[in-house]
């Protein structure tokens, strides 16, 4: 059999892999049954559905002819590094890193850092647009998580609060 669409084939394979891994991980919890669902029931069903969707995409990629075969392009390293780095920095700033003596910087600082670092992933970076977005996200997150849900985590750096 010949692969007729590389993009669809590899995305389908990834969906299958993630779906199977997700379903397999869900079996470590009590699954239960349809009448009395356990904590692993929903993740198991979602994992199975993702794997089935991946299998369908993979099968389509091997049977449906496309115009140019849709080859897989080069990996976009810059966005990949900046987006992953922004998320890692968010986690480090939110909770701190005691092993190197970095205290928790809190939600507000972490959101600003996340927004500015992730903004560097694109082709055009606008300081003003990133600042506006970070402010909206910080206020919205504060209202949602601290005020509405009453979650207990640092909002400001420990040396300020």
CSV table of N, CA and C in Angstrom, one decimal:
chain,number,residue,atom,x,y,z
A,1,UNK,N,0.8,-1.2,0.0
A,1,UNK,CA,0.0,0.0,0.0
A,1,UNK,C,0.9,1.2,0.0
A,2,UNK,N,0.4,2.2,-0.7
A,2,UNK,CA,1.2,3.5,-0.8
A,2,UNK,C,0.5,4.6,0.0
A,3,UNK,N,1.3,5.4,0.7
A,3,UNK,CA,0.8,6.5,1.4
A,3,UNK,C,0.5,7.6,0.4
A,4,UNK,N,-0.7,8.1,0.4
A,4,UNK,CA,-1.1,9.1,-0.6
A,4,UNK,C,-1.1,10.5,0.0
A,5,UNK,N,-1.1,10.6,1.3
A,5,UNK,CA,-1.0,11.9,1.9
A,5,UNK,C,-0.2,11.8,3.2
A,6,UNK,N,1.1,12.2,3.1
A,6,UNK,CA,2.0,12.1,4.3
A,6,UNK,C,1.5,12.8,5.5
A,7,UNK,N,1.0,14.0,5.3
A,7,UNK,CA,0.5,14.8,6.5
A,7,UNK,C,-0.7,14.0,7.2
A,8,UNK,N,-1.6,13.6,6.5
A,8,UNK,CA,-2.7,12.9,7.1
A,8,UNK,C,-2.3,11.5,7.7
A,9,UNK,N,-1.4,10.9,7.0
A,9,UNK,CA,-0.9,9.6,7.5
A,9,UNK,C,-0.2,9.8,8.9
A,10,UNK,N,0.8,10.7,9.0
A,10,UNK,CA,1.5,10.9,10.2
A,10,UNK,C,0.6,11.5,11.3
A,11,UNK,N,-0.3,12.4,11.0
A,11,UNK,CA,-1.2,12.9,12.0
A,11,UNK,C,-2.1,11.8,12.5
A,12,UNK,N,-2.6,10.9,11.6
A,12,UNK,CA,-3.4,9.8,12.1
A,12,UNK,C,-2.7,8.9,13.0
A,13,UNK,N,-1.4,8.6,12.6
A,13,UNK,CA,-0.6,7.7,13.5
A,13,UNK,C,-0.4,8.4,14.9
A,14,UNK,N,-0.1,9.7,14.9
A,14,UNK,CA,0.0,10.4,16.2
A,14,UNK,C,-1.3,10.3,17.0
A,15,UNK,N,-2.4,10.5,16.3
A,15,UNK,CA,-3.7,10.4,17.0
A,15,UNK,C,-3.9,9.0,17.6
A,16,UNK,N,-3.5,8.0,16.8
A,16,UNK,CA,-3.7,6.6,17.3
A,16,UNK,C,-2.7,6.4,18.5
A,17,UNK,N,-1.5,6.9,18.5
A,17,UNK,CA,-0.6,6.7,19.6
A,17,UNK,C,-1.0,7.4,20.8
A,18,UNK,N,-1.5,8.6,20.7
A,18,UNK,CA,-1.9,9.4,21.9
A,18,UNK,C,-3.2,8.8,22.4
A,19,UNK,N,-4.1,8.4,21.6
A,19,UNK,CA,-5.4,7.8,22.0
A,19,UNK,C,-5.1,6.5,22.8
A,20,UNK,N,-4.2,5.6,22.2
A,20,UNK,CA,-3.9,4.3,22.9
A,20,UNK,C,-3.2,4.6,24.2
A,21,UNK,N,-2.3,5.6,24.3
A,21,UNK,CA,-1.6,5.9,25.5
A,21,UNK,C,-2.6,6.4,26.6
A,22,UNK,N,-3.5,7.3,26.1
A,22,UNK,CA,-4.4,7.9,27.0
A,22,UNK,C,-5.4,6.8,27.6
A,23,UNK,N,-5.9,5.9,26.7
A,23,UNK,CA,-6.8,4.9,27.2
A,23,UNK,C,-6.0,3.9,28.1
A,24,UNK,N,-4.8,3.6,27.8
A,24,UNK,CA,-4.0,2.7,28.6
A,24,UNK,C,-3.8,3.3,30.0
A,25,UNK,N,-3.5,4.6,30.0
A,25,UNK,CA,-3.3,5.3,31.3
A,25,UNK,C,-4.6,5.3,32.1
A,26,UNK,N,-5.7,5.4,31.4
A,26,UNK,CA,-7.0,5.4,32.1
A,26,UNK,C,-7.3,4.1,32.8
A,27,UNK,N,-6.7,3.0,32.4
A,27,UNK,CA,-7.0,1.7,33.0
A,27,UNK,C,-6.4,1.6,34.4
A,28,UNK,N,-5.5,2.5,34.7
A,28,UNK,CA,-4.9,2.4,36.1
A,28,UNK,C,-5.9,2.9,37.1
A,29,UNK,N,-7.0,3.6,36.7
A,29,UNK,CA,-8.0,4.0,37.6
A,29,UNK,C,-9.2,3.0,37.5
A,30,UNK,N,-10.1,3.1,38.5
A,30,UNK,CA,-11.3,2.3,38.5
A,30,UNK,C,-12.2,2.8,37.3
A,31,UNK,N,-12.4,1.9,36.3
A,31,UNK,CA,-13.2,2.3,35.2
A,31,UNK,C,-14.7,2.2,35.5
A,32,UNK,N,-15.1,1.1,36.2
A,32,UNK,CA,-16.5,0.9,36.5
A,32,UNK,C,-17.3,0.5,35.2
A,33,UNK,N,-18.5,0.8,35.1
A,33,UNK,CA,-19.3,0.4,34.0
A,33,UNK,C,-20.2,1.6,33.6
A,34,UNK,N,-21.1,1.4,32.6
A,34,UNK,CA,-21.9,2.5,32.1
A,34,UNK,C,-22.9,3.0,33.2
A,35,UNK,N,-23.4,2.1,34.1
A,35,UNK,CA,-24.3,2.6,35.1
A,35,UNK,C,-23.6,3.2,36.3
A,36,UNK,N,-22.4,2.7,36.6
A,36,UNK,CA,-21.6,3.3,37.7
A,36,UNK,C,-20.2,3.6,37.3
A,37,UNK,N,-20.1,4.7,36.6
A,37,UNK,CA,-18.8,5.1,36.0
A,37,UNK,C,-17.8,5.4,37.1
A,38,UNK,N,-16.6,4.9,36.9
A,38,UNK,CA,-15.5,5.3,37.8
A,38,UNK,C,-14.7,6.4,37.2
A,39,UNK,N,-13.6,6.8,37.9
A,39,UNK,CA,-12.8,8.0,37.5
A,39,UNK,C,-12.1,7.7,36.2
A,40,UNK,N,-11.9,6.4,35.8
A,40,UNK,CA,-11.2,6.1,34.6
A,40,UNK,C,-12.1,5.9,33.4
A,41,UNK,N,-13.4,5.9,33.6
A,41,UNK,CA,-14.3,5.6,32.5
A,41,UNK,C,-14.3,6.7,31.4
A,42,UNK,N,-14.4,7.9,31.7
A,42,UNK,CA,-14.4,9.0,30.7
A,42,UNK,C,-13.1,9.1,29.9
A,43,UNK,N,-11.9,9.1,30.7
A,43,UNK,CA,-10.6,9.1,29.9
A,43,UNK,C,-10.4,7.9,29.0
A,44,UNK,N,-10.9,6.7,29.4
A,44,UNK,CA,-10.8,5.5,28.6
A,44,UNK,C,-11.6,5.7,27.3
A,45,UNK,N,-12.9,6.2,27.4
A,45,UNK,CA,-13.7,6.4,26.3
A,45,UNK,C,-13.1,7.4,25.3
A,46,UNK,N,-12.6,8.5,25.9
A,46,UNK,CA,-12.0,9.6,25.1
A,46,UNK,C,-10.8,9.0,24.3
A,47,UNK,N,-9.9,8.3,25.0
A,47,UNK,CA,-8.7,7.7,24.4
A,47,UNK,C,-9.1,6.7,23.3
A,48,UNK,N,-10.1,5.9,23.5
A,48,UNK,CA,-10.5,5.0,22.5
A,48,UNK,C,-11.1,5.7,21.3
A,49,UNK,N,-11.9,6.8,21.5
A,49,UNK,CA,-12.4,7.6,20.4
A,49,UNK,C,-11.3,8.3,19.6
A,50,UNK,N,-10.3,8.8,20.3
A,50,UNK,CA,-9.2,9.5,19.6
A,50,UNK,C,-8.4,8.4,18.8
A,51,UNK,N,-8.2,7.2,19.3
A,51,UNK,CA,-7.5,6.2,18.6
A,51,UNK,C,-8.3,5.8,17.3
A,52,UNK,N,-9.6,5.7,17.5
A,52,UNK,CA,-10.5,5.3,16.3
A,52,UNK,C,-10.4,6.4,15.3
A,53,UNK,N,-10.5,7.7,15.7
A,53,UNK,CA,-10.4,8.8,14.8
A,53,UNK,C,-9.0,8.8,14.1
A,54,UNK,N,-7.9,8.5,14.8
A,54,UNK,CA,-6.6,8.4,14.2
A,54,UNK,C,-6.5,7.3,13.2
A,55,UNK,N,-7.1,6.1,13.5
A,55,UNK,CA,-7.1,5.0,12.5
A,55,UNK,C,-7.9,5.4,11.2
A,56,UNK,N,-9.0,6.1,11.4
A,56,UNK,CA,-9.8,6.5,10.2
A,56,UNK,C,-9.0,7.5,9.4
A,57,UNK,N,-8.3,8.4,10.0
A,57,UNK,CA,-7.5,9.4,9.3
A,57,UNK,C,-6.3,8.7,8.6
A,58,UNK,N,-5.7,7.7,9.2
A,58,UNK,CA,-4.6,7.0,8.6
A,58,UNK,C,-5.1,6.2,7.4
A,59,UNK,N,-6.2,5.5,7.6
A,59,UNK,CA,-6.8,4.8,6.5
A,59,UNK,C,-7.1,5.7,5.3
A,60,UNK,N,-7.7,6.8,5.6
A,60,UNK,CA,-8.0,7.8,4.5
A,60,UNK,C,-6.8,8.2,3.8
A,61,UNK,N,-5.7,8.4,4.5
A,61,UNK,CA,-4.4,8.9,3.9
A,61,UNK,C,-3.8,7.8,3.0
A,62,UNK,N,-4.2,6.6,3.2
A,62,UNK,CA,-3.7,5.5,2.4
A,62,UNK,C,-4.6,5.1,1.2
A,63,UNK,N,-5.8,5.7,1.2
A,63,UNK,CA,-6.8,5.3,0.2
A,63,UNK,C,-7.2,6.4,-0.7
A,64,UNK,N,-7.3,7.6,-0.2
A,64,UNK,CA,-7.8,8.8,-1.0
A,64,UNK,C,-6.6,9.5,-1.6
A,65,UNK,N,-6.7,9.6,-2.9
A,65,UNK,CA,-5.6,10.3,-3.7
A,65,UNK,C,-5.7,11.8,-3.5
A,66,UNK,N,-4.6,12.4,-3.2
A,66,UNK,CA,-4.6,13.9,-3.1
A,66,UNK,C,-3.8,14.4,-4.3
A,67,UNK,N,-3.9,15.7,-4.5
A,67,UNK,CA,-3.3,16.4,-5.7
A,67,UNK,C,-1.8,16.3,-5.7
A,68,UNK,N,-1.1,16.7,-4.6
A,68,UNK,CA,0.3,16.7,-4.5
A,68,UNK,C,0.9,15.8,-3.4
A,69,UNK,N,0.1,15.0,-2.8
A,69,UNK,CA,0.5,14.0,-1.8
A,69,UNK,C,0.8,14.7,-0.5
A,70,UNK,N,0.6,16.0,-0.4
A,70,UNK,CA,0.7,16.7,0.9
A,70,UNK,C,1.9,16.2,1.7
A,71,UNK,N,3.1,16.5,1.3
A,71,UNK,CA,4.3,16.1,2.0
A,71,UNK,C,4.4,16.8,3.3
A,72,UNK,N,5.1,16.2,4.3
A,72,UNK,CA,5.3,16.8,5.6
A,72,UNK,C,6.4,17.8,5.4
A,73,UNK,N,6.2,19.0,5.9
A,73,UNK,CA,7.2,20.1,5.8
A,73,UNK,C,8.2,20.0,6.9
A,74,UNK,N,9.1,21.0,6.9
A,74,UNK,CA,10.2,21.0,7.9
A,74,UNK,C,9.5,21.4,9.3
A,75,UNK,N,10.2,21.0,10.3
A,75,UNK,CA,9.7,21.3,11.7
A,75,UNK,C,10.0,22.8,11.9
A,76,UNK,N,9.0,23.5,12.4
A,76,UNK,CA,9.1,24.9,12.8
A,76,UNK,C,9.7,25.0,14.2
A,77,UNK,N,11.0,25.0,14.3
A,77,UNK,CA,11.7,25.0,15.5
A,77,UNK,C,11.4,26.2,16.4
A,78,UNK,N,11.4,27.4,15.8
A,78,UNK,CA,11.3,28.6,16.6
A,78,UNK,C,10.0,28.6,17.4
A,79,UNK,N,8.8,28.4,16.7
A,79,UNK,CA,7.6,28.4,17.5
A,79,UNK,C,7.5,27.3,18.6
A,80,UNK,N,8.1,26.1,18.2
A,80,UNK,CA,8.1,25.0,19.1
A,80,UNK,C,8.9,25.3,20.4
A,81,UNK,N,10.1,25.9,20.2
A,81,UNK,CA,10.9,26.2,21.4
A,81,UNK,C,10.3,27.3,22.2
A,82,UNK,N,9.7,28.4,21.6
A,82,UNK,CA,9.2,29.5,22.4
A,82,UNK,C,7.9,29.1,23.1
A,83,UNK,N,7.0,28.3,22.5
A,83,UNK,CA,5.8,27.9,23.1
A,83,UNK,C,6.1,26.9,24.3
A,84,UNK,N,6.9,25.9,24.1
A,84,UNK,CA,7.3,25.0,25.2
A,84,UNK,C,8.0,25.8,26.3
A,85,UNK,N,8.9,26.7,25.9
A,85,UNK,CA,9.6,27.5,26.9
A,85,UNK,C,8.7,28.4,27.7
A,86,UNK,N,7.7,29.0,27.0
A,86,UNK,CA,6.8,29.8,27.7
A,86,UNK,C,6.0,29.1,28.7
A,87,UNK,N,5.6,27.9,28.4
A,87,UNK,CA,4.8,27.0,29.4
A,87,UNK,C,5.7,26.6,30.5
A,88,UNK,N,6.9,26.2,30.2
A,88,UNK,CA,7.9,25.9,31.3
A,88,UNK,C,8.1,27.1,32.2
A,89,UNK,N,8.3,28.2,31.6
A,89,UNK,CA,8.6,29.4,32.4
A,89,UNK,C,7.4,29.8,33.3
A,90,UNK,N,6.2,29.6,32.8
A,90,UNK,CA,5.0,29.8,33.5
A,90,UNK,C,5.0,29.0,34.8
A,91,UNK,N,5.2,27.7,34.6
A,91,UNK,CA,5.2,26.8,35.8
A,91,UNK,C,6.3,27.1,36.8
A,92,UNK,N,7.5,27.5,36.3
A,92,UNK,CA,8.6,27.8,37.2
A,92,UNK,C,8.3,29.1,38.0
A,93,UNK,N,7.8,30.1,37.3
A,93,UNK,CA,7.5,31.4,37.9
A,93,UNK,C,6.3,31.3,38.9
A,94,UNK,N,5.3,30.5,38.5
A,94,UNK,CA,4.1,30.4,39.4
A,94,UNK,C,4.4,29.7,40.7
A,95,UNK,N,5.2,28.6,40.7
A,95,UNK,CA,5.5,27.9,41.9
A,95,UNK,C,6.9,28.1,42.5
A,96,UNK,N,7.7,28.7,41.7
A,96,UNK,CA,9.1,28.9,42.2
A,96,UNK,C,9.9,27.6,41.9
A,97,UNK,N,11.2,27.7,42.2
A,97,UNK,CA,12.1,26.6,42.0
A,97,UNK,C,13.0,26.6,43.2
A,98,UNK,N,12.6,25.9,44.3
A,98,UNK,CA,13.4,25.9,45.5
A,98,UNK,C,14.8,25.4,45.4
A,99,UNK,N,15.0,24.5,44.4
A,99,UNK,CA,16.3,23.9,44.3
A,99,UNK,C,17.4,24.9,43.9
A,100,UNK,N,17.0,26.0,43.2
A,100,UNK,CA,18.0,27.0,42.9
A,100,UNK,C,17.7,28.3,43.7
A,101,UNK,N,16.7,28.2,44.6
A,101,UNK,CA,16.4,29.4,45.5
A,101,UNK,C,15.5,30.4,44.8
A,102,UNK,N,14.8,30.1,43.8
A,102,UNK,CA,13.9,31.0,43.1
A,102,UNK,C,12.5,30.9,43.9
A,103,UNK,N,12.1,32.0,44.5
A,103,UNK,CA,10.8,31.9,45.2
A,103,UNK,C,9.6,32.0,44.2
A,104,UNK,N,8.4,31.6,44.6
A,104,UNK,CA,7.3,31.8,43.7
A,104,UNK,C,7.0,33.2,43.3
A,105,UNK,N,6.9,33.5,42.0
A,105,UNK,CA,6.6,34.8,41.6
A,105,UNK,C,5.1,35.1,41.4
A,106,UNK,N,4.3,34.1,41.5
A,106,UNK,CA,2.9,34.3,41.5
A,106,UNK,C,2.2,34.3,40.1
A,107,UNK,N,0.9,34.3,40.1
A,107,UNK,CA,0.1,34.2,38.9
A,107,UNK,C,0.3,35.4,38.0
A,108,UNK,N,0.3,36.6,38.4
A,108,UNK,CA,0.4,37.8,37.6
A,108,UNK,C,1.7,37.8,36.8
A,109,UNK,N,2.8,37.6,37.5
A,109,UNK,CA,4.1,37.7,36.8
A,109,UNK,C,4.2,36.5,35.9
A,110,UNK,N,3.7,35.3,36.3
A,110,UNK,CA,3.8,34.1,35.4
A,110,UNK,C,3.0,34.3,34.1
A,111,UNK,N,1.8,34.9,34.2
A,111,UNK,CA,1.0,35.2,33.0
A,111,UNK,C,1.7,36.2,32.1
A,112,UNK,N,2.3,37.2,32.6
A,112,UNK,CA,3.0,38.2,31.8
A,112,UNK,C,4.1,37.6,31.1
A,113,UNK,N,4.9,36.8,31.8
A,113,UNK,CA,6.1,36.1,31.2
A,113,UNK,C,5.6,35.1,30.1
A,114,UNK,N,4.6,34.4,30.4
A,114,UNK,CA,4.0,33.4,29.4
A,114,UNK,C,3.6,34.1,28.1
A,115,UNK,N,2.9,35.2,28.3
A,115,UNK,CA,2.4,36.0,27.1
A,115,UNK,C,3.5,36.6,26.3
A,116,UNK,N,4.5,37.2,26.9
A,116,UNK,CA,5.5,37.8,26.2
A,116,UNK,C,6.4,36.8,25.5
A,117,UNK,N,6.8,35.7,26.2
A,117,UNK,CA,7.6,34.6,25.6
A,117,UNK,C,6.9,33.9,24.4
A,118,UNK,N,5.6,33.6,24.6
A,118,UNK,CA,4.8,33.0,23.6
A,118,UNK,C,4.7,33.9,22.4
A,119,UNK,N,4.6,35.2,22.6
A,119,UNK,CA,4.4,36.2,21.5
A,119,UNK,C,5.6,36.2,20.6
A,120,UNK,N,6.8,35.8,21.1
A,120,UNK,CA,8.0,35.8,20.3
A,120,UNK,C,8.0,34.6,19.3
A,121,UNK,N,7.1,33.7,19.5
A,121,UNK,CA,7.0,32.5,18.6
A,121,UNK,C,6.5,32.9,17.2
A,122,UNK,N,5.8,34.0,17.1
A,122,UNK,CA,5.3,34.4,15.8
A,122,UNK,C,6.3,35.2,14.9
A,123,UNK,N,5.9,35.5,13.7
A,123,UNK,CA,6.7,36.3,12.8
A,123,UNK,C,6.8,37.8,13.2
A,124,UNK,N,5.7,38.3,13.7
A,124,UNK,CA,5.6,39.7,14.1
A,124,UNK,C,5.4,39.8,15.6
A,125,UNK,N,6.2,40.5,16.4
A,125,UNK,CA,6.0,40.6,17.8
A,125,UNK,C,5.7,42.1,18.1
A,126,UNK,N,4.6,42.3,18.8
A,126,UNK,CA,4.1,43.6,19.2
A,126,UNK,C,4.1,43.7,20.7
A,127,UNK,N,5.0,44.5,21.3
A,127,UNK,CA,5.1,44.7,22.7
A,127,UNK,C,3.7,45.2,23.3
A,128,UNK,N,3.1,46.1,22.6
A,128,UNK,CA,1.8,46.7,23.0
A,128,UNK,C,0.7,45.7,23.0
A,129,UNK,N,0.6,44.9,21.9
A,129,UNK,CA,-0.4,43.9,21.8
A,129,UNK,C,-0.2,42.8,22.9
A,130,UNK,N,1.1,42.4,23.1
A,130,UNK,CA,1.3,41.4,24.2
A,130,UNK,C,1.0,41.9,25.6
A,131,UNK,N,1.3,43.2,25.8
A,131,UNK,CA,1.0,43.8,27.1
A,131,UNK,C,-0.5,43.9,27.4
A,132,UNK,N,-1.3,44.2,26.3
A,132,UNK,CA,-2.7,44.3,26.5
A,132,UNK,C,-3.3,42.9,26.7
A,133,UNK,N,-2.8,41.9,25.9
A,133,UNK,CA,-3.3,40.5,26.1
A,133,UNK,C,-2.9,40.0,27.5
A,134,UNK,N,-1.7,40.3,27.9
A,134,UNK,CA,-1.3,39.8,29.2
A,134,UNK,C,-2.1,40.4,30.3
A,135,UNK,N,-2.4,41.7,30.2
A,135,UNK,CA,-3.3,42.3,31.2
A,135,UNK,C,-4.7,41.7,31.3
A,136,UNK,N,-5.2,41.5,30.1
A,136,UNK,CA,-6.6,40.9,30.1
A,136,UNK,C,-6.5,39.5,30.6
A,137,UNK,N,-5.5,38.7,30.3
A,137,UNK,CA,-5.4,37.3,30.8
A,137,UNK,C,-5.2,37.3,32.3
A,138,UNK,N,-4.3,38.2,32.8
A,138,UNK,CA,-4.1,38.3,34.2
A,138,UNK,C,-5.3,38.6,35.0
A,139,UNK,N,-6.0,39.6,34.6
A,139,UNK,CA,-7.2,40.0,35.3
A,139,UNK,C,-8.3,38.9,35.2
A,140,UNK,N,-8.5,38.4,34.0
A,140,UNK,CA,-9.4,37.3,33.9
A,140,UNK,C,-9.1,36.1,34.7
A,141,UNK,N,-7.8,35.7,34.7
A,141,UNK,CA,-7.4,34.5,35.5
A,141,UNK,C,-7.5,34.8,37.0
A,142,UNK,N,-7.2,36.0,37.4
A,142,UNK,CA,-7.4,36.3,38.8
A,142,UNK,C,-8.8,36.2,39.2
A,143,UNK,N,-9.7,36.8,38.4
A,143,UNK,CA,-11.1,36.8,38.7
A,143,UNK,C,-11.7,35.3,38.7
A,144,UNK,N,-11.3,34.6,37.7
A,144,UNK,CA,-11.8,33.2,37.6
A,144,UNK,C,-11.3,32.3,38.7
A,145,UNK,N,-9.9,32.3,38.9
A,145,UNK,CA,-9.3,31.3,39.7
A,145,UNK,C,-9.3,31.7,41.2
A,146,UNK,N,-9.0,32.9,41.5
A,146,UNK,CA,-8.8,33.4,42.9
A,146,UNK,C,-10.1,33.8,43.4
A,147,UNK,N,-10.8,34.7,42.7
A,147,UNK,CA,-12.1,35.2,43.3
A,147,UNK,C,-13.2,34.2,43.1
A,148,UNK,N,-13.5,33.7,41.9
A,148,UNK,CA,-14.6,32.8,41.7
A,148,UNK,C,-14.4,31.4,42.3
A,149,UNK,N,-13.3,30.8,42.0
A,149,UNK,CA,-13.1,29.4,42.4
A,149,UNK,C,-12.4,29.3,43.8
A,150,UNK,N,-11.8,30.4,44.2
A,150,UNK,CA,-11.1,30.5,45.5
A,150,UNK,C,-10.0,29.5,45.6
A,151,UNK,N,-9.2,29.4,44.5
A,151,UNK,CA,-8.0,28.5,44.6
A,151,UNK,C,-6.9,29.2,45.3
A,152,UNK,N,-6.2,28.4,46.1
A,152,UNK,CA,-5.1,29.0,46.9
A,152,UNK,C,-3.8,28.8,46.2
A,153,UNK,N,-3.3,29.8,45.6
A,153,UNK,CA,-1.9,29.8,45.0
A,153,UNK,C,-1.4,31.2,45.0
A,154,UNK,N,-0.1,31.4,45.0
A,154,UNK,CA,0.4,32.8,45.0
A,154,UNK,C,0.0,33.6,43.8
A,155,UNK,N,-0.5,34.9,44.1
A,155,UNK,CA,-0.9,35.8,43.1
A,155,UNK,C,0.2,36.7,42.7
A,156,UNK,N,0.9,37.2,43.8
A,156,UNK,CA,2.0,38.1,43.6
A,156,UNK,C,3.3,37.5,44.1
A,157,UNK,N,4.5,38.0,43.7
A,157,UNK,CA,5.7,37.4,44.2
A,157,UNK,C,5.7,37.4,45.8
A,158,UNK,N,6.4,36.4,46.3
A,158,UNK,CA,6.4,36.3,47.8
A,158,UNK,C,7.0,37.5,48.5
A,159,UNK,N,8.0,38.1,47.8
A,159,UNK,CA,8.6,39.3,48.5
A,159,UNK,C,7.7,40.5,48.5
A,160,UNK,N,6.6,40.6,47.7
A,160,UNK,CA,5.7,41.7,47.7
A,160,UNK,C,4.5,41.4,48.6
A,161,UNK,N,4.0,40.2,48.5
A,161,UNK,CA,2.8,39.8,49.2
A,161,UNK,C,3.0,39.7,50.7
